[in-house]
Amino acid sequence: MANNKALGTGGRKSDKDLKIRVKTAKGRKVASTKWLERQLNDPYVARARAEGYRSRAAFKIREINEKHKLFKKGMRVVDLGAAPGGWSQVAASAVGSTTEHPLIVGIDYLDMDAIPGVILLKKDFTEEDAPAMLIEAMGGHGADVVMSDMAWPTTGHRATDHLRIVHLIEIAADFAIQVLNPGGSFVAKVFQGGTEHELLHMLKRHFATTFHVKPPSSRKDSAEAYLVAKGFKGSGSAED
Ligand SMILES: C[S@@+](CC[C@H](N)C(=O)[O-])C[C@H]1O[C@@H](n2cnc3c(N)ncnc32)[C@H](O)[C@@H]1O
């Protein structure tokens, strides 16, 4: 499987030599082979494994936090679309969440292994009772950060995919406005073409500052980006 070409006379392998190539196998689609090859050669995948993160996505929120200073010790955080748990791991460590005193609540419709300091709900966030369940899991406390890495699996139909993604971001933003403490932050995965004009306008009224961020660990060839809204003005602060 690995490309074990002989070393040159200098004894140093070039990057090309080091790249792991995956041969197509009977029954495996070309797309799966390309995905596997990309995973095996992705430095963030290796770093995530070495640093004990569940996903390479962990680096995205770490990089966003380094730039925007979202987390402080003692803050409460909601993680929407949490599986397999990289963002929750980063947040739990940054705010000092513990099993005895959990400060993070995560939700995903997929099964997840337990994470120390994180309360996990297995639930589709778009279901009507999901926000109330999250608020209950937070013990009635407000949140300081609401972060969403949610995305539906794509259908291949561009217009449908776009509408579904916009809907997810909108309900995540509505939830954030409902539960954030004044001064709180909202982070959400968005896609190229940017955030819908209306949504961005609404967020600008509720937050002091809004940014679009493409963290270095977000794949260059992916349309993904993140919206960061900081300085929540408090519920009822913006005239809707
Ligand atoms: C990119 S992954 C999140 C990775 C995560 N941030 C991490 O660091 O491990 C997106 C997740 O969103 C979840 N998701 C998408 N739509 C959802 C919904 N309606 N309700 C709950 N979870 C959802 C998916 O199941 C998936 O696990």
Coordinates of C-alpha atoms and ligand atoms in Angstrom, one line a residue:
M1 CA 0.0 0.0 0.0
A2 CA 2.7 2.5 1.0
N3 CA 5.0 3.8 -1.7
N4 CA 8.3 2.3 -0.7
K5 CA 10.4 3.7 -3.5
A6 CA 14.2 3.4 -2.9
L7 CA 15.9 6.4 -1.4
G8 CA 18.0 8.6 -3.6
T9 CA 21.7 8.8 -3.1
G10 CA 21.3 11.7 -0.7
G11 CA 19.3 9.4 1.6
R12 CA 16.4 12.0 1.9
K13 CA 12.9 11.2 0.8
S14 CA 11.1 13.9 -1.1
D15 CA 7.5 14.8 -0.1
K16 CA 6.3 12.9 -3.2
D17 CA 8.1 9.7 -2.0
L18 CA 6.6 10.1 1.4
K19 CA 3.0 10.3 0.1
I20 CA 1.0 7.2 0.8
R21 CA -0.8 6.0 -2.3
V22 CA -3.9 3.8 -2.0
K23 CA -4.6 1.4 -4.9
T24 CA -8.2 1.1 -6.0
A25 CA -9.6 -2.1 -4.8
K26 CA -12.4 -4.2 -6.2
G27 CA -15.7 -2.9 -4.7
R28 CA -14.3 0.3 -3.5
K29 CA -15.4 3.4 -5.3
V30 CA -12.9 5.9 -6.7
A31 CA -14.2 8.6 -4.3
S32 CA -13.7 6.3 -1.3
T33 CA -10.1 5.5 -2.4
K34 CA -9.4 9.3 -2.8
W35 CA -10.9 9.9 0.7
L36 CA -8.7 7.2 2.2
E37 CA -5.6 8.5 0.5
R38 CA -6.4 12.1 1.7
Q39 CA -6.9 10.9 5.3
L40 CA -3.7 8.9 5.3
N41 CA -1.7 11.9 4.0
D42 CA -3.4 14.6 6.1
P43 CA -1.1 16.0 8.8
Y44 CA -4.1 17.1 10.9
V45 CA -5.4 13.6 11.0
A46 CA -2.1 12.4 12.4
R47 CA -1.9 15.3 14.8
A48 CA -5.5 14.7 16.1
R49 CA -4.5 11.0 16.8
A50 CA -1.3 12.0 18.5
E51 CA -3.0 14.7 20.7
G52 CA -5.9 12.4 21.6
Y53 CA -8.7 14.3 19.7
R54 CA -11.6 12.4 18.3
S55 CA -11.5 14.4 15.0
R56 CA -9.3 16.6 12.9
A57 CA -12.2 19.1 13.3
A58 CA -10.8 19.8 16.8
F59 CA -8.1 22.0 15.2
K60 CA -10.7 24.2 13.5
I61 CA -12.3 25.4 16.8
R62 CA -8.8 25.5 18.4
E63 CA -7.6 27.9 15.6
I64 CA -10.8 29.9 15.8
N65 CA -10.4 30.2 19.5
E66 CA -6.7 31.2 19.2
K67 CA -7.8 34.0 16.9
H68 CA -11.0 35.2 18.6
K69 CA -10.5 34.2 22.2
L70 CA -13.9 32.7 22.7
F71 CA -13.4 30.4 25.7
K72 CA -12.5 31.4 29.3
K73 CA -12.4 29.3 32.4
G74 CA -15.8 28.6 33.9
M75 CA -17.7 29.4 30.7
R76 CA -20.7 27.3 29.6
V77 CA -20.8 26.0 26.1
V78 CA -23.3 24.3 23.8
D79 CA -22.0 22.2 21.0
L80 CA -24.5 21.6 18.1
G81 CA -23.6 18.6 15.9
A82 CA -21.0 17.4 18.4
A83 CA -20.1 13.9 17.1
P84 CA -17.5 12.5 17.3
G85 CA -16.5 15.1 19.9
G86 CA -13.4 17.0 18.9
W87 CA -15.0 20.5 19.5
S88 CA -16.4 19.4 22.8
Q89 CA -13.0 18.1 23.9
V90 CA -11.3 21.4 23.0
A91 CA -14.0 23.4 24.8
A92 CA -14.0 21.2 27.9
S93 CA -10.3 21.7 28.3
A94 CA -10.4 25.4 27.6
V95 CA -13.2 26.2 30.1
G96 CA -12.0 23.6 32.7
S97 CA -15.1 21.4 32.6
T98 CA -15.1 18.4 34.8
T99 CA -17.3 15.3 35.3
E100 CA -18.3 16.7 38.7
H101 CA -19.1 20.1 37.4
P102 CA -19.9 19.8 33.6
L103 CA -20.0 23.1 31.7
I104 CA -20.5 21.7 28.2
V105 CA -23.6 20.2 26.6
G106 CA -23.4 18.6 23.2
I107 CA -26.1 17.3 20.9
D108 CA -25.9 15.0 17.8
Y109 CA -28.3 12.4 16.3
L110 CA -25.3 10.0 16.1
D111 CA -24.1 7.9 19.0
M112 CA -21.1 9.2 20.8
D113 CA -18.7 7.8 23.3
A114 CA -18.7 9.7 26.6
I115 CA -16.4 12.7 27.1
P116 CA -15.3 13.8 30.6
G117 CA -17.0 17.1 31.5
V118 CA -19.5 16.9 28.6
I119 CA -23.2 16.1 28.8
L120 CA -24.2 14.5 25.5
L121 CA -27.7 14.3 24.1
K122 CA -28.5 11.9 21.3
K123 CA -31.1 13.9 19.4
D124 CA -31.8 15.7 16.1
F125 CA -31.4 19.4 16.8
T126 CA -34.1 20.3 14.3
E127 CA -36.8 18.5 16.4
E128 CA -39.1 20.8 18.2
D129 CA -38.3 19.7 21.7
A130 CA -34.4 19.8 21.2
P131 CA -33.8 23.4 22.4
A132 CA -35.8 22.7 25.6
M133 CA -33.9 19.5 26.2
L134 CA -30.6 21.4 25.8
I135 CA -31.7 24.2 28.2
E136 CA -32.7 21.5 30.8
A137 CA -29.3 19.8 30.4
M138 CA -27.7 23.1 31.1
G139 CA -29.5 23.2 34.4
G140 CA -31.4 26.3 33.3
H141 CA -28.1 28.3 33.0
G142 CA -27.4 30.6 30.0
A143 CA -24.5 29.7 27.7
D144 CA -21.4 31.8 27.0
V145 CA -20.7 30.2 23.7
V146 CA -23.0 28.4 21.2
M147 CA -21.1 26.6 18.5
S148 CA -22.4 24.6 15.6
D149 CA -20.4 22.4 13.2
M150 CA -23.6 20.8 11.9
A151 CA -24.1 20.0 8.3
W152 CA -26.5 17.6 6.6
P153 CA -25.1 15.0 4.3
T154 CA -25.4 16.5 0.8
T155 CA -28.0 15.2 -1.6
G156 CA -26.1 16.4 -4.7
H157 CA -28.9 18.8 -5.6
R158 CA -27.3 22.2 -5.1
A159 CA -30.5 24.2 -4.4
T160 CA -31.8 21.6 -1.9
D161 CA -28.5 21.4 -0.2
H162 CA -28.2 25.1 0.1
L163 CA -31.7 25.5 1.6
R164 CA -31.1 22.7 4.1
I165 CA -27.8 24.3 5.3
V166 CA -29.3 27.7 5.6
H167 CA -32.2 26.3 7.7
L168 CA -29.7 24.6 10.0
I169 CA -27.7 27.8 10.5
E170 CA -30.9 29.8 11.1
I171 CA -32.2 27.5 13.8
A172 CA -28.8 27.4 15.4
A173 CA -28.7 31.2 15.4
D174 CA -32.3 31.5 16.9
F175 CA -31.2 29.1 19.6
A176 CA -28.1 31.1 20.4
I177 CA -30.1 34.3 20.7
Q178 CA -32.5 32.5 23.1
V179 CA -29.8 31.1 25.4
L180 CA -26.7 33.2 25.3
N181 CA -25.6 35.4 28.2
P182 CA -24.8 39.0 27.4
G183 CA -21.3 39.2 25.9
G184 CA -21.6 35.6 24.6
S185 CA -20.4 34.2 21.2
F186 CA -21.9 32.2 18.4
V187 CA -19.8 30.1 15.9
A188 CA -21.4 28.3 13.0
K189 CA -20.2 26.4 10.0
V190 CA -21.4 28.2 6.8
F191 CA -20.6 27.5 3.2
Q192 CA -19.1 29.5 0.4
G193 CA -21.4 32.1 -1.0
G194 CA -21.2 33.3 2.6
T195 CA -24.0 33.6 5.1
E196 CA -27.4 34.5 3.8
H197 CA -27.8 38.3 3.7
E198 CA -30.9 38.3 6.0
L199 CA -29.3 36.1 8.6
L200 CA -26.1 38.1 8.7
H201 CA -28.1 41.3 9.0
M202 CA -30.0 39.8 12.0
L203 CA -26.8 38.6 13.7
K204 CA -25.3 42.1 13.2
R205 CA -28.2 43.5 15.2
H206 CA -27.7 41.1 18.0
F207 CA -23.9 40.9 18.2
A208 CA -21.3 43.6 18.5
T209 CA -19.1 42.1 15.8
T210 CA -19.4 39.3 13.1
F211 CA -16.6 37.7 11.1
H212 CA -16.2 35.0 8.4
V213 CA -13.2 32.8 9.2
K214 CA -11.5 30.0 7.2
P215 CA -9.2 28.3 9.7
P216 CA -5.9 26.9 8.3
S217 CA -7.0 23.3 9.1
S218 CA -10.2 23.7 7.0
R219 CA -9.4 22.0 3.7
K220 CA -8.6 24.5 1.0
D221 CA -10.7 22.7 -1.5
S222 CA -13.8 22.7 0.7
A223 CA -16.4 25.4 0.5
E224 CA -16.7 25.4 4.3
A225 CA -16.1 28.5 6.4
Y226 CA -17.2 29.6 9.8
L227 CA -19.2 32.5 11.0
V228 CA -18.1 34.0 14.3
A229 CA -20.4 36.5 16.1
K230 CA -19.1 38.1 19.3
G231 CA -20.5 40.3 22.0
F232 CA -24.1 39.2 22.3
K233 CA -26.1 42.3 23.2
G234 CA -28.7 40.4 25.3
S235 CA -32.1 39.1 24.4
G236 CA -34.5 41.9 23.6
S237 CA -31.6 44.2 22.7
A238 CA -32.3 44.3 19.0
E239 CA -35.5 45.6 17.5
D240 CA -36.7 42.7 15.2
Ligands
LIG1 C1 -18.6 17.9 10.9 S1 -19.4 16.9 12.0 C2 -19.0 17.6 13.6 C3 -17.6 17.3 14.0 C4 -17.4 17.8 15.5 N1 -17.3 19.3 15.5 C5 -16.1 17.3 16.0 O1 -15.2 18.1 16.3 O2 -15.9 16.1 16.2 C6 -21.1 17.4 11.9 C7 -22.0 16.7 12.8 O3 -23.3 17.4 12.8 C8 -24.2 16.4 13.0 N2 -25.6 16.9 12.6 C9 -25.9 17.3 11.4 N3 -27.2 17.7 11.4 C10 -27.7 17.5 12.7 C11 -28.9 17.7 13.4 N4 -30.0 18.1 12.7 N5 -29.0 17.4 14.7 C12 -27.9 17.0 15.4 N6 -26.7 16.8 14.8 C13 -26.6 17.0 13.5 C14 -23.8 15.2 12.2 O4 -24.4 14.0 12.7 C15 -22.3 15.2 12.4 O5 -21.9 14.4 13.5

